[in-house]
Short mmCIF file of C-alpha atoms in Angstrom, two decimals:
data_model
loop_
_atom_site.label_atom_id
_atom_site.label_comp_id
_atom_site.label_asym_id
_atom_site.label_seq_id
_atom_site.Cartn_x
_atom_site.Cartn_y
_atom_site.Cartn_z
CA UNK A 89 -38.40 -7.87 -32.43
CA UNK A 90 -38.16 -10.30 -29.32
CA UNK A 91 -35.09 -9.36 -26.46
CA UNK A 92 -33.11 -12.00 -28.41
CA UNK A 93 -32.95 -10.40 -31.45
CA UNK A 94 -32.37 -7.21 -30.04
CA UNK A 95 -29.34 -8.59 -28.67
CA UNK A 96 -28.33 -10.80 -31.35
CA UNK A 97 -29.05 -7.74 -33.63
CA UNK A 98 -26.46 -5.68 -30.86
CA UNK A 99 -23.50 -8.71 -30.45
CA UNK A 100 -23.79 -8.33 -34.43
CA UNK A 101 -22.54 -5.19 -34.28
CA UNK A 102 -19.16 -5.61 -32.00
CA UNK A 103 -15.86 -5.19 -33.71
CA UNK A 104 -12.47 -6.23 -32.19
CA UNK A 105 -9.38 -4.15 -32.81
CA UNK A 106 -6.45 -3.54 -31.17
CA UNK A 107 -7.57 -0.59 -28.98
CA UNK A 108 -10.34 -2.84 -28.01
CA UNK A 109 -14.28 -3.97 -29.09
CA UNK A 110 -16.26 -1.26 -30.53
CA UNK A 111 -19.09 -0.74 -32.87
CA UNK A 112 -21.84 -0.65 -30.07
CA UNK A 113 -23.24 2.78 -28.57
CA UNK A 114 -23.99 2.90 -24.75
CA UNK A 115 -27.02 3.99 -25.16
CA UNK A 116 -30.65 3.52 -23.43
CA UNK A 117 -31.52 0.38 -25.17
CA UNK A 118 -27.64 -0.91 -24.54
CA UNK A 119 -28.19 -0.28 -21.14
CA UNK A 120 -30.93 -2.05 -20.77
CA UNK A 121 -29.50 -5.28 -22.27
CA UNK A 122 -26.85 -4.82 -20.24
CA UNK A 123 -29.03 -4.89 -16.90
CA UNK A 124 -30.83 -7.69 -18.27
CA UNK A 125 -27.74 -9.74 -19.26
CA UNK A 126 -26.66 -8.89 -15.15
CA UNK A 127 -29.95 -10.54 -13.70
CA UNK A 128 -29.87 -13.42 -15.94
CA UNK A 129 -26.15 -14.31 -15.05
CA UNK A 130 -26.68 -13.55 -11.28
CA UNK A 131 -23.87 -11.03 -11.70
CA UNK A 132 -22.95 -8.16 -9.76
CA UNK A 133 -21.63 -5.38 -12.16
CA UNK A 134 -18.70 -3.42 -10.68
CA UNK A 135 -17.30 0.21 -12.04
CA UNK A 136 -14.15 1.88 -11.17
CA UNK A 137 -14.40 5.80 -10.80
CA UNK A 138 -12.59 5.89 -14.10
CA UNK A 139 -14.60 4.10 -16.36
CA UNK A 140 -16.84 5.70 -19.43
CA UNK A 141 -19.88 7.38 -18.05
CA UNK A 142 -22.40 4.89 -20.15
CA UNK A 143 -19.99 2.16 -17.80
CA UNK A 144 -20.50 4.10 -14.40
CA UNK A 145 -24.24 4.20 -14.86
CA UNK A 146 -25.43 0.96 -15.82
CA UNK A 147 -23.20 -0.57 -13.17
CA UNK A 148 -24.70 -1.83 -9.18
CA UNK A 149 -21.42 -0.04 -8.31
CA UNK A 150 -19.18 2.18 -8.73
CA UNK A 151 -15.55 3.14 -6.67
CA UNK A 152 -12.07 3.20 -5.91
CA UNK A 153 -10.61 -0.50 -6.67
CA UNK A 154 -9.86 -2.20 -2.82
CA UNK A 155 -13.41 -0.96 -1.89
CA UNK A 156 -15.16 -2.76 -5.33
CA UNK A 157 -13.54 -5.94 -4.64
CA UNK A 158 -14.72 -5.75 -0.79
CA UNK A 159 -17.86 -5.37 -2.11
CA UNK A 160 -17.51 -8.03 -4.66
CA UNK A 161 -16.28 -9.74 -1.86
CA UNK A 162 -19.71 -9.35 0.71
CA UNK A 163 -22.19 -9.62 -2.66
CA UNK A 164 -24.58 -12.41 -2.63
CA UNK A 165 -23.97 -12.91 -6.11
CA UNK A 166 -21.62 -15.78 -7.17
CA UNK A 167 -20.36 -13.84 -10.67
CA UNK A 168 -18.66 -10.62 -10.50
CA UNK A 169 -18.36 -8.21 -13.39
CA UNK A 170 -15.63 -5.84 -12.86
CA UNK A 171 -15.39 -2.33 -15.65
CA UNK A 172 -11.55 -1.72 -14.24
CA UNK A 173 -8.52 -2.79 -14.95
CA UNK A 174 -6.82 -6.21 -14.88
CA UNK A 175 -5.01 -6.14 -11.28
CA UNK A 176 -8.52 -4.60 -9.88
CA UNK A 177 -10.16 -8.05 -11.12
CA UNK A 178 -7.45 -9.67 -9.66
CA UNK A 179 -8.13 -8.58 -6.31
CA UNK A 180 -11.60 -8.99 -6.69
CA UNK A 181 -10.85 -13.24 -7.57
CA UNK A 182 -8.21 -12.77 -4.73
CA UNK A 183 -10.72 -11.81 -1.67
CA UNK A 184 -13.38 -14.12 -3.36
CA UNK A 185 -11.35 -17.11 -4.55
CA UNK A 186 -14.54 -19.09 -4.71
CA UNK A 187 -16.11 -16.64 -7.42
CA UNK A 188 -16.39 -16.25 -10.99
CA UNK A 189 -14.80 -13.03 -11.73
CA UNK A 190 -15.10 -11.60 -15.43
CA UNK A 191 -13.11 -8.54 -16.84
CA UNK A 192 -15.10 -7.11 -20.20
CA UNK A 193 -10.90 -7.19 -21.61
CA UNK A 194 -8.48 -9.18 -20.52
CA UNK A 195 -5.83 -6.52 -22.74
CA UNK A 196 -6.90 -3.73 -20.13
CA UNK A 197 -3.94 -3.72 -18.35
CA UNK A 198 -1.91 -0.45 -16.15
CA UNK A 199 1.10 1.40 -16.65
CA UNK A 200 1.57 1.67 -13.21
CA UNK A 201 1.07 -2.43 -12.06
CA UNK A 202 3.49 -3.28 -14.87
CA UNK A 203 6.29 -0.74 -13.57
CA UNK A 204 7.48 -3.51 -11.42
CA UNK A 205 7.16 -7.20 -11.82
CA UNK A 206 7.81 -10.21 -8.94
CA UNK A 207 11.83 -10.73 -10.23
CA UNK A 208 12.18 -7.32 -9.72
CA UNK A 209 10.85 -7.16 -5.94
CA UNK A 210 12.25 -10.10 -5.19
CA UNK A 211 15.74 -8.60 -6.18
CA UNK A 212 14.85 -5.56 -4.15
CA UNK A 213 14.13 -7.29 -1.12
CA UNK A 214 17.33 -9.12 -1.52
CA UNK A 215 19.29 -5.94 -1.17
CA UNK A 216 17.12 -5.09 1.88
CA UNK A 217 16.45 -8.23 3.87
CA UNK A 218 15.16 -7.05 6.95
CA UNK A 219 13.06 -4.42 5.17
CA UNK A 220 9.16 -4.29 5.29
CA UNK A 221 7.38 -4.00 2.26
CA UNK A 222 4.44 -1.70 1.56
CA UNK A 223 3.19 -1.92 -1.84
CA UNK A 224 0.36 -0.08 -3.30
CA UNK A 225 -3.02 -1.82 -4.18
CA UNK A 226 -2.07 -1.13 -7.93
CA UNK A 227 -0.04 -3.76 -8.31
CA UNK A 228 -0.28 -7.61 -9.41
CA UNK A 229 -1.09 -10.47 -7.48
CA UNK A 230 2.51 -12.13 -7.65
CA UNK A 231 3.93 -8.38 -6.09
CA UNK A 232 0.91 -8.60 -3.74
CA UNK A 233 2.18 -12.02 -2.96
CA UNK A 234 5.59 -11.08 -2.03
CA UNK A 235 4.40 -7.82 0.09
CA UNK A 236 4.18 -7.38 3.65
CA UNK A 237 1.25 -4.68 3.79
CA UNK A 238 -0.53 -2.98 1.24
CA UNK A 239 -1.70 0.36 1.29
CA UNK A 240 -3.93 2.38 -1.23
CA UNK A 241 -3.49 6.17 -1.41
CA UNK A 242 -5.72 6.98 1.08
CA UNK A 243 -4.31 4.94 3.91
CA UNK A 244 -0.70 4.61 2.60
CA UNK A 245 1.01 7.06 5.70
CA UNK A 246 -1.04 5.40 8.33
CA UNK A 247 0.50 1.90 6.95
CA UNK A 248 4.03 3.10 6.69
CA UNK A 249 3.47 5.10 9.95
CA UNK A 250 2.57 1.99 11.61
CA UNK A 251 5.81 0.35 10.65
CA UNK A 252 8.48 0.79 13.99
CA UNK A 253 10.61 3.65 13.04
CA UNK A 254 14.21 1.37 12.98
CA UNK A 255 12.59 -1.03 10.25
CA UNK A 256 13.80 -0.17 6.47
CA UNK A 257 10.38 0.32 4.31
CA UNK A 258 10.05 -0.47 0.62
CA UNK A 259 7.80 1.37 -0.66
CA UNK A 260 6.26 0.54 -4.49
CA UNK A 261 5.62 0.92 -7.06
CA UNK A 262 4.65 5.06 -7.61
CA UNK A 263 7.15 6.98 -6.85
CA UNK A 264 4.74 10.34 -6.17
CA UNK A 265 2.76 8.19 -3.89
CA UNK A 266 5.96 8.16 -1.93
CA UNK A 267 7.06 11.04 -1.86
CA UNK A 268 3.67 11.81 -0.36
CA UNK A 269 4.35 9.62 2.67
CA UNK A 270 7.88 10.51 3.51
CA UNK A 271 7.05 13.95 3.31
CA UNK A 272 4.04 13.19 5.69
CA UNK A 273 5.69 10.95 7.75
CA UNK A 274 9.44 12.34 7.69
CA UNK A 275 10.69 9.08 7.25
CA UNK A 276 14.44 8.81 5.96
CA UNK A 277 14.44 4.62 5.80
CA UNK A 278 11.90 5.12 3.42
CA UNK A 279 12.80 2.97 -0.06
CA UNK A 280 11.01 4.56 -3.27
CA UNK A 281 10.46 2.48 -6.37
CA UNK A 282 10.79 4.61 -9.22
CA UNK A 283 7.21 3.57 -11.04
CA UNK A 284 4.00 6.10 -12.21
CA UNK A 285 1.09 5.64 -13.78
CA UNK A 286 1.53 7.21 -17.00
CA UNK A 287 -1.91 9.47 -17.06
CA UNK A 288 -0.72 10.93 -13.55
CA UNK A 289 2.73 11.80 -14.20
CA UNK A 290 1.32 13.55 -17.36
CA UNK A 291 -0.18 15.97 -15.11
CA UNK A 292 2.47 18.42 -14.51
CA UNK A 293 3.16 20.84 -12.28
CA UNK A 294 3.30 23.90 -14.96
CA UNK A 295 0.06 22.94 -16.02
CA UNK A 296 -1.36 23.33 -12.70
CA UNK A 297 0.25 26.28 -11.63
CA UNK A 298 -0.96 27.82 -14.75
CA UNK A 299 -4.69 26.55 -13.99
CA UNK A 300 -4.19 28.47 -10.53
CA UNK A 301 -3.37 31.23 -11.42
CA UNK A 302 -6.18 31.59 -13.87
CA UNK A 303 -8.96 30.38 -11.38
CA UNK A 304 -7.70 32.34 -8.36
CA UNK A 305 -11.19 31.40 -6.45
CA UNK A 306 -11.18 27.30 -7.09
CA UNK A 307 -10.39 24.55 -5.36
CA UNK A 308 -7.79 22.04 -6.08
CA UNK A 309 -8.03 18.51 -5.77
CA UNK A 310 -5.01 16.52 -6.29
CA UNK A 311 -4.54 12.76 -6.78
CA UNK A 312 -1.10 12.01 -4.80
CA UNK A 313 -0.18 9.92 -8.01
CA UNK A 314 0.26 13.26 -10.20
CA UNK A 315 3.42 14.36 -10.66
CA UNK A 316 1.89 17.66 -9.88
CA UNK A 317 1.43 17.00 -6.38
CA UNK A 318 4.52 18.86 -5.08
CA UNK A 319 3.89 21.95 -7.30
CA UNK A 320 0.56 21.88 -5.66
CA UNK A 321 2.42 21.92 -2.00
CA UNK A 322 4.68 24.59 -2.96
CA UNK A 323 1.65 26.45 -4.24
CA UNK A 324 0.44 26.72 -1.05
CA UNK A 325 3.62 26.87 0.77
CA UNK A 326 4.46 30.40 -0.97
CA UNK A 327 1.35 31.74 -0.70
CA UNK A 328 0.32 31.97 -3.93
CA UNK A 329 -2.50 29.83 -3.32
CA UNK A 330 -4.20 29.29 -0.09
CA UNK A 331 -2.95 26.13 1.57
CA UNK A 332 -7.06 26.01 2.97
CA UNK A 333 -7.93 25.30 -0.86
CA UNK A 334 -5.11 22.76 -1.62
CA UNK A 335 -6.28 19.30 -1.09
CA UNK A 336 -4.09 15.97 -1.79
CA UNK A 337 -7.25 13.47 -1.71
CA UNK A 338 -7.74 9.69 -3.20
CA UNK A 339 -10.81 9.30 -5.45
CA UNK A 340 -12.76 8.71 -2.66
CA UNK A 341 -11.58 11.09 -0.48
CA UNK A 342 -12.50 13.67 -3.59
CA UNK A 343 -15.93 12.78 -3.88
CA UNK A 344 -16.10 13.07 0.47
CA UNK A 345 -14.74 16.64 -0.22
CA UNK A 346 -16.93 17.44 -3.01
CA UNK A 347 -20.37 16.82 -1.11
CA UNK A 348 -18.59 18.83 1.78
CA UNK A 349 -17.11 21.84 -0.69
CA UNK A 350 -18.55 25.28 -0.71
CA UNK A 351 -16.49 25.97 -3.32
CA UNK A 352 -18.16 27.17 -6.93
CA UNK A 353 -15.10 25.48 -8.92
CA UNK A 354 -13.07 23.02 -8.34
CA UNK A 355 -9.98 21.91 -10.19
CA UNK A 356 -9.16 18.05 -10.24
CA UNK A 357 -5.96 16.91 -10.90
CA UNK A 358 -6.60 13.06 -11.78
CA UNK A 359 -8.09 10.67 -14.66
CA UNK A 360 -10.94 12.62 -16.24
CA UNK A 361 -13.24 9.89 -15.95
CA UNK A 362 -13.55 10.84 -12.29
CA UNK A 363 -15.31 14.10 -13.19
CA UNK A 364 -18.05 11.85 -13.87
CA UNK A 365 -18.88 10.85 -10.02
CA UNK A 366 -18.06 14.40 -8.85
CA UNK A 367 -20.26 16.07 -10.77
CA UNK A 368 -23.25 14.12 -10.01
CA UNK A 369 -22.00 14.33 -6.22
CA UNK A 370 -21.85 17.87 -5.96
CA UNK A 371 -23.83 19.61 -9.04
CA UNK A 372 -23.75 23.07 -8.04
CA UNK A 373 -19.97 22.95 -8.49
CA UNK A 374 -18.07 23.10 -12.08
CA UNK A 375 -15.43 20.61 -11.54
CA UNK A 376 -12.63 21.05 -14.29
CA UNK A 377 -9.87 18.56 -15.00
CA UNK A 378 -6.32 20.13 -14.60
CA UNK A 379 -5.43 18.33 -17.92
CA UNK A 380 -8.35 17.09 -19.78
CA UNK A 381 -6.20 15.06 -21.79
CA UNK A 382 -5.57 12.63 -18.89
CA UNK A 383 -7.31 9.61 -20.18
CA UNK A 384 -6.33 6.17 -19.59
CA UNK A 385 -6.55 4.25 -22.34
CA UNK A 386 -6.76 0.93 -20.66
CA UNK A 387 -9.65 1.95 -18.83
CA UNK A 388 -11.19 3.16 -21.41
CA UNK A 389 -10.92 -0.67 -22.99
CA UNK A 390 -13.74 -1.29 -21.55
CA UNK A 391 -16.10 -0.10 -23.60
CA UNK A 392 -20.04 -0.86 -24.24
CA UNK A 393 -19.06 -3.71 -26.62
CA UNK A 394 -16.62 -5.12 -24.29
CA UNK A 395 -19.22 -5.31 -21.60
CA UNK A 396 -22.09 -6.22 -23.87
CA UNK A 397 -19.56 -9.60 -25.22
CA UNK A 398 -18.67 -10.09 -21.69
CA UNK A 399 -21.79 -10.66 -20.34
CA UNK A 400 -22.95 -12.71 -23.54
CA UNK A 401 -19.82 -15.21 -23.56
CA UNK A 402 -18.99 -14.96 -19.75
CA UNK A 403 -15.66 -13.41 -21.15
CA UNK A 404 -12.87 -12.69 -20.00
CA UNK A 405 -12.46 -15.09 -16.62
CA UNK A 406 -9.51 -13.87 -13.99
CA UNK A 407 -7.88 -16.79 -12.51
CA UNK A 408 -4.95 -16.41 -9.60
CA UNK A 409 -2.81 -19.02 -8.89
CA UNK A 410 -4.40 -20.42 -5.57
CA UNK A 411 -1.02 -19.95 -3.10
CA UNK A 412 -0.50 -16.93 -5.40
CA UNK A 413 -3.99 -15.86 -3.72
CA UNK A 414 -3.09 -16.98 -0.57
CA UNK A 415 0.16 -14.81 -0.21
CA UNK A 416 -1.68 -11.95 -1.36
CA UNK A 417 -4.91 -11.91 0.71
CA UNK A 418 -2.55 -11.60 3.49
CA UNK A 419 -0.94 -8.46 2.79
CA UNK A 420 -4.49 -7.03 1.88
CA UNK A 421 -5.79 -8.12 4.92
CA UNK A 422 -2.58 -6.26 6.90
CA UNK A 423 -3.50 -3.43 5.68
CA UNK A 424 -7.11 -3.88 6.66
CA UNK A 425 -6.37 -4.58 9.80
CA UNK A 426 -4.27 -1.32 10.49
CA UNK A 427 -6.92 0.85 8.80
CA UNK A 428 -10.11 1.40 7.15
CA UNK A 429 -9.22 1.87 3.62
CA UNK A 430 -12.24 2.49 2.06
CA UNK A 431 -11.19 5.78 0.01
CA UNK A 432 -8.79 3.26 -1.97
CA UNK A 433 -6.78 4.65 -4.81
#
């Protein structure tokens, strides 16, 4: 069988329902159709922390979103491939208007981007006029456009901090992100949308308490998106967990602790697909998810079929209105400016 049956015999196989394309295995042979399918477009394949493991390892590279789309952004490549979710491809076309960027499902969208829309900051900022806003990377390109500075989690208190103290913020859209930064920062002027992503909240405070108390020698690692980030706090404020072991980290500020970590367990209080990266960056440790029913199922759209009809029909392109663009790269490039982002979200 020549390569072009193989994949004609593969492509056969895909299915499309409304969770998304199936009926392909990520296997060996898939993966290697998958690479090949990469060099022949001229393609750089991007992965997002969260993706399937089969995803993660075929791709050139895998992150947080703000740091894949600034290496999307520097590739020599003129096609980008990105295994995330919609407003990540978005800000991939956004700081490289001039590329083709693909998404293996256009449907794979975020619970979190869609918990505000433009109307809806535009009304906001109405109320506030002289107010700066900071909105998270998570968010579409028409917010983006009407921001002042983004911020991803890692960077979000040096943003906000960087904001003169008499200037209103508003701050959006997750609302645990938030309360992360005025806690850090003390700030009273601080505005909080009331938006989460829907896997994060899910990962309660009870849950983790219980987890805890049941692994009395582990490590914590807590996405400031989980609505179990304040039970974590007051964990360690009370002293029934060491505050030393208590650690409110972005995905890439996880893995950074991981390779760093003495610890024998660690508990990780974020999307499960994460596990994936920390485990291979620190294998002597048994990472365990806080709630290992914290799957996203958008990001888990993009599946080895998805991919595998991507790169056969060029499917699915992300276009952005060009002043739509323009707007946003600024913000982006604010934040940028005030900080080195590159732990992201």
């Amino acid at each position: 069988m020549t390569v072009l049956d193989r994949m004609d015999a593969l492509t056969a196989q895909i299915t499309n329902g409304p969770d998304g394309y199936s009926g392909v295995i990520g296997d060996e042979a898939w993966a290697q159709q998958i690479r090949r399918l990469v060099e022949m477009r001229g393609a750089t394949l991007l992965a997002h922390n969260y993706q399937l493991p089969a995803i993660q390892d075929v791709a050139d590279h895998v992150g947080d979103s703000l740091a894949l789309s600034r290496i999307a952004a520097e590739a020599p490549e003129d096609t980008i491939v990105f295994a995330g979710v919609h407003f990540m491809a978005e800000t991939a076309k956004i700081l490289s208007p001039e590329k083709t960027v693909l998404i293996p499902d256009q449907r794979a969208g975020c619970s979190l981007a869609d918990s505000i829309t433009a109307d809806q900051l535009q009304e906001w900022k109405a109320e506030h006029p002289d107010a700066v806003v900071v909105s998270y990377v998570n968010t579409t390109a028409a917010v983006k456009a009407l921001t002042d500075i983004c911020c991803t989690s890692s960077n979000a208190v040096e943003v906000v901090a960087s904001i003169p103290e008499d200037r209103e913020v508003l701050f959006c859209p997750d609302q645990f992100l938030g309360a992360h930064v005025r806690r850090e920062t003390g700030r009273q002027n601080l505005h909080i949308w009331a938006g989460e992503c829907h896997v994060h909240a899910g990962i309660n405070g009870d849950e983790l308490a219980e987890q805890a108390r049941t692994h009395p020698d582990a490590e914590l690692f807590v996405h400031p998106e989980c609505g179990c980030a304040t039970s974590a706090l007051y964990l360690a404020g009370e002293g029934s967990f060491p505050a030393e072991r208590v650690k409110i980290l972005s995905t890439g500020g996880m893995l950074d602790a991981a390779r760093d970590s003495s610890a024998r367990q660690v508990l990780v209080a974020t999307e499960v697909g994460m596990l994936h990266q920390l485990r291979r960056a620190a294998p002597d440790i048994d990472f365990q998810a806080v709630n290992d029913r914290a799957s996203c199922r958008y990001m888990k759209m993009i599946t080895p079929a998805a991919l595998l009809r991507c790169l056969v029909e060029e499917a699915d392109e992300v276009h952005v209105d060009a002043e739509t663009a323009r707007l946003a790269r600024r913000s982006v490039t604010r934040m940028i400016e005030i900080g080195q982002p590159g732990g992201g979200e």
